[in-house]
mmCIF file of C-alpha atoms and ligand atoms in Angstrom:
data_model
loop_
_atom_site.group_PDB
_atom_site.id
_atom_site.type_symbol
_atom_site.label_atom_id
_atom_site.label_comp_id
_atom_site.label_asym_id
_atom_site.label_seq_id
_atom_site.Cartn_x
_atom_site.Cartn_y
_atom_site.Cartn_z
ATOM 1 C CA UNK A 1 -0.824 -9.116 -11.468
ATOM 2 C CA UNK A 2 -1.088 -8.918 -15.031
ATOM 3 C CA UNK A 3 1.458 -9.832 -17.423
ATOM 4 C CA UNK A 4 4.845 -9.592 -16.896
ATOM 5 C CA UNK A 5 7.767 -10.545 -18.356
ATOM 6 C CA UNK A 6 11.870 -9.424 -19.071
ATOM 7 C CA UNK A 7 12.711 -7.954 -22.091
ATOM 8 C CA UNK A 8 15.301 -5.608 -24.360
ATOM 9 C CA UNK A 9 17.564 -5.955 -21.112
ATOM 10 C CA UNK A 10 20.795 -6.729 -23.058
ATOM 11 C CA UNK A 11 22.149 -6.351 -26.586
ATOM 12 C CA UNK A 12 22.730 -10.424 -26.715
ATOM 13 C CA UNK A 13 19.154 -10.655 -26.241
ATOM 14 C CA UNK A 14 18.323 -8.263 -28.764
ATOM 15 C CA UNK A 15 20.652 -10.228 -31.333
ATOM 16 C CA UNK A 16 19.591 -13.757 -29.966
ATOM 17 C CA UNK A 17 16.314 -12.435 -30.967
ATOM 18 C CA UNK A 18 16.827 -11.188 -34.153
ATOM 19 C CA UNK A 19 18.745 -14.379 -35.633
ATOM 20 C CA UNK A 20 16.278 -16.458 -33.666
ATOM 21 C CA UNK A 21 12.728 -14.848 -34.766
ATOM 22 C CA UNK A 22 13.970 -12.443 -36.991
ATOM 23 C CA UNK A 23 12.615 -9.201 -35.279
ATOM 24 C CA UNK A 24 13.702 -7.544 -32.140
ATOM 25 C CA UNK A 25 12.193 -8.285 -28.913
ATOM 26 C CA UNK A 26 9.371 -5.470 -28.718
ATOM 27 C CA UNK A 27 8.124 -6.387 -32.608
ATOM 28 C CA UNK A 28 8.088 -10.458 -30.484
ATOM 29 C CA UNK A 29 6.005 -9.145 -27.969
ATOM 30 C CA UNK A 30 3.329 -7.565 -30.376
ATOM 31 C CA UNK A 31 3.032 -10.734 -32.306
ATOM 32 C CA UNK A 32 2.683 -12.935 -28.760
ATOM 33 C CA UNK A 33 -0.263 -10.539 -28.033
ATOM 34 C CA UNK A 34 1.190 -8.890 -25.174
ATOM 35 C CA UNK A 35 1.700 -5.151 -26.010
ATOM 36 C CA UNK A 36 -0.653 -3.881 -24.311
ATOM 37 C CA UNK A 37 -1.928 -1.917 -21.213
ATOM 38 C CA UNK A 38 -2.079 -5.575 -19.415
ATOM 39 C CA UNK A 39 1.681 -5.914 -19.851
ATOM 40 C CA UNK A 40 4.657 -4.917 -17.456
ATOM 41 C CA UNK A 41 8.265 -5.103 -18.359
ATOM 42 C CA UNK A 42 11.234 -5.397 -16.521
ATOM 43 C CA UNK A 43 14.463 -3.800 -17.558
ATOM 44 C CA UNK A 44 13.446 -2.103 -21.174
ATOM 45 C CA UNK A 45 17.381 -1.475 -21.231
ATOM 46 C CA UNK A 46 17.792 -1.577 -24.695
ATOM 47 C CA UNK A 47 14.807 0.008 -26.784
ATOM 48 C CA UNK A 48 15.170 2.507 -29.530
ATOM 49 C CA UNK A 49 13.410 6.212 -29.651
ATOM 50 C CA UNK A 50 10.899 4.569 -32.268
ATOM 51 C CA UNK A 51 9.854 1.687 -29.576
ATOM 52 C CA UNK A 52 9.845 3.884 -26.600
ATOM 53 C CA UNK A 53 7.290 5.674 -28.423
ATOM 54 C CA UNK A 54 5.103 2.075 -29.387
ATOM 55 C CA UNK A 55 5.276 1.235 -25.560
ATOM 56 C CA UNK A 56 3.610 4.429 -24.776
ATOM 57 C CA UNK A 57 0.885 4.250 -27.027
ATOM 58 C CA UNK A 58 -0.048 0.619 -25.968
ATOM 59 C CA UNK A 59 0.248 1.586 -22.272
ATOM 60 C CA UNK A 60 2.620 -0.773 -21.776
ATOM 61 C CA UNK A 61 4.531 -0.214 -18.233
ATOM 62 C CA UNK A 62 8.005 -0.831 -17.743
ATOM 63 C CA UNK A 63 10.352 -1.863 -14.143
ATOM 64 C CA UNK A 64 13.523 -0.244 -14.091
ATOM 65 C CA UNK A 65 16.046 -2.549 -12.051
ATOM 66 C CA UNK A 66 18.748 -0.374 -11.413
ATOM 67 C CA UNK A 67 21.167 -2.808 -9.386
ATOM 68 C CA UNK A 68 20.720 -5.606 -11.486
ATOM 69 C CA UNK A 69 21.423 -3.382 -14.785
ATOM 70 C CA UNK A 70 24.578 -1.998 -13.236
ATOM 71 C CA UNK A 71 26.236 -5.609 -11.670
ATOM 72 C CA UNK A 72 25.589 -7.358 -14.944
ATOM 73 C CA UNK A 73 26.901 -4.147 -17.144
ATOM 74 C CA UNK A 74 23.674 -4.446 -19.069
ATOM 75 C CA UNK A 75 23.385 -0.478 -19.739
ATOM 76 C CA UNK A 76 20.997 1.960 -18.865
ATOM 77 C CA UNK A 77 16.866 2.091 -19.314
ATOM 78 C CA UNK A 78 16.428 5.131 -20.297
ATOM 79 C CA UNK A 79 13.484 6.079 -17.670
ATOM 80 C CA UNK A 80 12.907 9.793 -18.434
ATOM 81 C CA UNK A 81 11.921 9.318 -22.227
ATOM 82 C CA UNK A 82 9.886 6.423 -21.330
ATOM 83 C CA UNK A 83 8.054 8.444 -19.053
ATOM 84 C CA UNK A 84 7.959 11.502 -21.627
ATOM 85 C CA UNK A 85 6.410 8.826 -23.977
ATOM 86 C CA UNK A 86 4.087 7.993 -21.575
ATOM 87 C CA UNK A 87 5.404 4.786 -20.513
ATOM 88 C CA UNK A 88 4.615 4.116 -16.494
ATOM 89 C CA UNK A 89 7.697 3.553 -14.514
ATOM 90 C CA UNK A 90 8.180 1.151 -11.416
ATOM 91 C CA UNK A 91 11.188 -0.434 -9.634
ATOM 92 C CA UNK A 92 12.451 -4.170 -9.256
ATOM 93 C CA UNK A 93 15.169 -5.542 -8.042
ATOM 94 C CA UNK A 94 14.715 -8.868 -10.793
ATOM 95 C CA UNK A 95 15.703 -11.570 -8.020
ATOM 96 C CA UNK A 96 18.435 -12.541 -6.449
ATOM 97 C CA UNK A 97 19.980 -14.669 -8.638
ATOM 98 C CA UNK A 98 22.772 -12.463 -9.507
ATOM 99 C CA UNK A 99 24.124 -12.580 -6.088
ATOM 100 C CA UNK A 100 21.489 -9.339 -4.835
ATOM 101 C CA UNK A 101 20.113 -8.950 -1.738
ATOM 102 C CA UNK A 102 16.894 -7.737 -3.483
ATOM 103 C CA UNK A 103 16.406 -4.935 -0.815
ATOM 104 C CA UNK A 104 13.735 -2.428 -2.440
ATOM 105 C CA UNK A 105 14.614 1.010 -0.757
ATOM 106 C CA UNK A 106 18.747 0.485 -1.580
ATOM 107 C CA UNK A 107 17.168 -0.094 -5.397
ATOM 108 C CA UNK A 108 15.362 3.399 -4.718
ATOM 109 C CA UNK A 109 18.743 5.095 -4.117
ATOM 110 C CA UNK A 110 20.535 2.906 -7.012
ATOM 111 C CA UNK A 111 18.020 4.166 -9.568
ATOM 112 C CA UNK A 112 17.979 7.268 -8.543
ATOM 113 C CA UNK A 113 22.099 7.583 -8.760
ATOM 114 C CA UNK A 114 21.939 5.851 -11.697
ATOM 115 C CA UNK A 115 19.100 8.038 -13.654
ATOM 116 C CA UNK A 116 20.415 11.301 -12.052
ATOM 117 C CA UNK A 117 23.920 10.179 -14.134
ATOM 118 C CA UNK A 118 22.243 9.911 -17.050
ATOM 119 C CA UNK A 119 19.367 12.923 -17.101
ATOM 120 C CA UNK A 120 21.561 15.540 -14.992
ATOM 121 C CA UNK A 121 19.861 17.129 -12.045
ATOM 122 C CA UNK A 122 16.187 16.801 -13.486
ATOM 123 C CA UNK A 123 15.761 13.706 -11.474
ATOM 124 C CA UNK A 124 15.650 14.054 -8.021
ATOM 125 C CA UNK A 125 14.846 11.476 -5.196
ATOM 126 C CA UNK A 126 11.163 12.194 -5.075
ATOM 127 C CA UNK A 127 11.093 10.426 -8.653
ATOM 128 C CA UNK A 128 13.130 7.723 -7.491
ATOM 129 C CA UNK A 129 10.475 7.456 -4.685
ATOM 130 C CA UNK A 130 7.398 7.978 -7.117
ATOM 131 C CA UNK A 131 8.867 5.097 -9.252
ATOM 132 C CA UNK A 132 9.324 2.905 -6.284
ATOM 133 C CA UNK A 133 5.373 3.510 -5.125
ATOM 134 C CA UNK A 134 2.774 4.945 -7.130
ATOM 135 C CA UNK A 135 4.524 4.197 -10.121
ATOM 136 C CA UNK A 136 5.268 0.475 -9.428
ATOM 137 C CA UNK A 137 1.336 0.142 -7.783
ATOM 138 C CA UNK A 138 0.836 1.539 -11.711
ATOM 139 C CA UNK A 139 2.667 -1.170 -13.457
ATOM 140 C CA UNK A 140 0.262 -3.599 -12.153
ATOM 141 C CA UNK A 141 -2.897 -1.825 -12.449
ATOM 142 C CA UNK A 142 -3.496 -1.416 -8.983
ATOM 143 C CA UNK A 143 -4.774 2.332 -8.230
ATOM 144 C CA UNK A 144 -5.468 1.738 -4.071
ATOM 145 C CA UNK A 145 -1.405 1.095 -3.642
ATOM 146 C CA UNK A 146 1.241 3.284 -3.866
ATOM 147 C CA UNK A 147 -0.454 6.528 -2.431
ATOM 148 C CA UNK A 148 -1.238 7.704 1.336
ATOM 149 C CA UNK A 149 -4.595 8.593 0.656
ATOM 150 C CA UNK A 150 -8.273 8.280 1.613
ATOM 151 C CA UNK A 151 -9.848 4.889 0.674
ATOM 152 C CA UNK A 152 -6.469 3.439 0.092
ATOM 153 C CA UNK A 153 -5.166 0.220 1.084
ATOM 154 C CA UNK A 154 -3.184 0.733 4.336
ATOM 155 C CA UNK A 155 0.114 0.043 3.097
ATOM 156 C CA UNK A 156 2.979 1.827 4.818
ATOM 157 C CA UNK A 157 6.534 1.941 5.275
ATOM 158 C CA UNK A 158 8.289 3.478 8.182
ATOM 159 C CA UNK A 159 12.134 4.103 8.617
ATOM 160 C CA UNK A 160 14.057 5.821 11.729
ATOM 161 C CA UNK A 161 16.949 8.108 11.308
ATOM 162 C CA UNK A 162 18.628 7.840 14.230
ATOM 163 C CA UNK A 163 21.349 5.344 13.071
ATOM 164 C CA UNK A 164 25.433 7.267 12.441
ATOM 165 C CA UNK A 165 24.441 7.312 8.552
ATOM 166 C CA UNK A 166 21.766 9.568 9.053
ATOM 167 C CA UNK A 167 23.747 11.878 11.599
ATOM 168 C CA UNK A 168 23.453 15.546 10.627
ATOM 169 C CA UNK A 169 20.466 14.935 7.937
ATOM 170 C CA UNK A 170 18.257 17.902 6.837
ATOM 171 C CA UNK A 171 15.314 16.730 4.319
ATOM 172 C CA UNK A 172 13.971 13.878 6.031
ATOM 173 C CA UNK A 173 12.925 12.320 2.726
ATOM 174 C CA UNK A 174 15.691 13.343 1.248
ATOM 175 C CA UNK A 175 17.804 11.298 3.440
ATOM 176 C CA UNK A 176 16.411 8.018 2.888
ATOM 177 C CA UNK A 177 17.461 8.369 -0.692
ATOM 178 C CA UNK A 178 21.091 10.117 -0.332
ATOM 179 C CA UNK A 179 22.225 8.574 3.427
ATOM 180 C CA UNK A 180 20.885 4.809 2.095
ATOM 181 C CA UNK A 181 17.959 3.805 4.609
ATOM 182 C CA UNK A 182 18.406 -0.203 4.229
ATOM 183 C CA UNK A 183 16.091 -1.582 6.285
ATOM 184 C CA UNK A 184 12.497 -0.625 7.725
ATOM 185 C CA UNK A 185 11.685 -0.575 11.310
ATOM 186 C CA UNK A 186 7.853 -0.626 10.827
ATOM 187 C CA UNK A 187 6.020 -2.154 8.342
ATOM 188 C CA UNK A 188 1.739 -2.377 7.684
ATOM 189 C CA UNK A 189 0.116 -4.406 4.869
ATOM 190 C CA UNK A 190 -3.793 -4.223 4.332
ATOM 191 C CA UNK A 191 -3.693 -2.615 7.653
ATOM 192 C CA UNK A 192 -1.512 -5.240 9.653
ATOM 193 C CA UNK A 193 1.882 -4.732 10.815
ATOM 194 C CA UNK A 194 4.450 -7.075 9.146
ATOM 195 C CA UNK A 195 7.490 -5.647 10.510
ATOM 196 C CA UNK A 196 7.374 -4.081 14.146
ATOM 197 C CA UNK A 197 10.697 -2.859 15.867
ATOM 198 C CA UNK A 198 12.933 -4.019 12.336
ATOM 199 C CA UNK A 199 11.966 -7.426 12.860
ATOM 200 C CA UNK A 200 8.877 -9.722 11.623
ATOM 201 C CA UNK A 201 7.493 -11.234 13.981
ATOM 202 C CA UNK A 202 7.125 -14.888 13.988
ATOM 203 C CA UNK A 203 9.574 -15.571 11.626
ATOM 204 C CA UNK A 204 12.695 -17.514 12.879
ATOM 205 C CA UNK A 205 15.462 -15.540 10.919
ATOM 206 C CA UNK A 206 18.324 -18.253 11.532
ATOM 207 C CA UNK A 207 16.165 -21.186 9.782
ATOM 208 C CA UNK A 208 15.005 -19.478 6.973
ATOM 209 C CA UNK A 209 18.957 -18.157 6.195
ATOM 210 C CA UNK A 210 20.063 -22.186 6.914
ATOM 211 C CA UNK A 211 16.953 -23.263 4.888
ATOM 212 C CA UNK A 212 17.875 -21.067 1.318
ATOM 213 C CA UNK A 213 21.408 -21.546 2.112
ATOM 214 C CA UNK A 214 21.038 -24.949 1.551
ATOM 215 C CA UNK A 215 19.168 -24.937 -1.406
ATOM 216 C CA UNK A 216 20.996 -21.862 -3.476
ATOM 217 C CA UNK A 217 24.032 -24.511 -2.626
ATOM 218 C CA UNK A 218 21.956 -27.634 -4.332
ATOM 219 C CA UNK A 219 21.251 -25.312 -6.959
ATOM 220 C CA UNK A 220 24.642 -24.277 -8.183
ATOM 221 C CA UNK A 221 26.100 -27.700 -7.618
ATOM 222 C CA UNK A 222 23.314 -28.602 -10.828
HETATM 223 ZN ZN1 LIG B 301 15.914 -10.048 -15.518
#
């Protein structure tokens, strides 16, 4: 999985890090070790033209986390000059600890809003869905995911469109981004269906909502 860690995702952090270890968080990184091709980052809100450029050269990838970013007001990565750089892109949704659902393919649509703000019509869903698969198999160094292809791990993703906010689509593809596909109705991993019908089978959905309930309740009584 390589190694992974948050970082540059607000200014607080930037200053915390500054008055703390008297650099900013990228020139931290470098003296850990860790910038480097081995590295992944999530966020990368809050790095300047002369550090997008660094990342690049070390081959360091970046996640862009869209939802989180926007409900905590943390700003903006700037994806298209990381990837002009030569940084590789994925998504991430960075847990649910800020009240998220965590649902990959409605982070797909929020980075793609979100970027599209920012870089104008230049960014269209196809790079929101290259940065959700190929790009993301990319940040951790894994070449047979995030491609239909010969030889590749059978790893696929299916979605209907026959639900009312898909009513009247044209692009197929296009739709999943723009219309907000939530939720998959067929899922394979390594060749094995994990999802069949929208559901995965064997799992008792009730308990396992009772069972976190319960504990994300213990946890913000500490
Ligand atoms: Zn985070």
């Amino acid at each position: 999985m390589r190694l992974h860690t948050h970082l540059s995702e607000t200014e607080d952090e930037n200053r915390f890090c500054q008055e703390i270890y008297g650099c900013r968080p990228l020139d931290y990184l470098e003296n850990c070790g860790w910038l480097g091709e081995r590295t992944w980052l999530a966020h990368a809100v809050h790095f300047n033209a002369d550090e997008i450029a660094r990342l690049g050269r070390a081959r360091t990838a970046i996640t862009h986390c869209a939802c989180s970013n926007q409900v905590l007001a943390s700003g903006c990565c700037p994806v298209c000059d990381m990837e002009a750089s030569g940084v590789k892109v994925g998504l991430g949704v960075d847990g649910s600890a800020s009240n998220d659902a965590s649902n990959m393919i409605q982070e797909v649509r929020a980075a793609f809003l979100l970027q599209r703000n920012r870089y104008g019509t230049k960014v269209s869903h196809r790079d929101a869905l290259r940065w959700a698969t190929k790009g993301s198999a990319e940040c951790i160094g894994r070449s047979s995911l995030g491609e239909i292809k010969p030889r590749n791990v059978a790893d696929l993703a299916f979605f209907k469109l026959d639900e009312l906010r898909f009513s009247g689509h044209g692009d197929p593809i296009a739709a999943l981004v723009l219309c907000g596909a939530h939720k998959a109705d067929r899922v394979m991993v390594g060749g094995n269906w994990v999802v069949e019908d929208g559901r995965i089978p064997g799992l008792d959905i009730e308990q396992l909502i009772g069972g976190h309930s319960a504990a994300a309740r213990r946890l913000q009584k500490l």
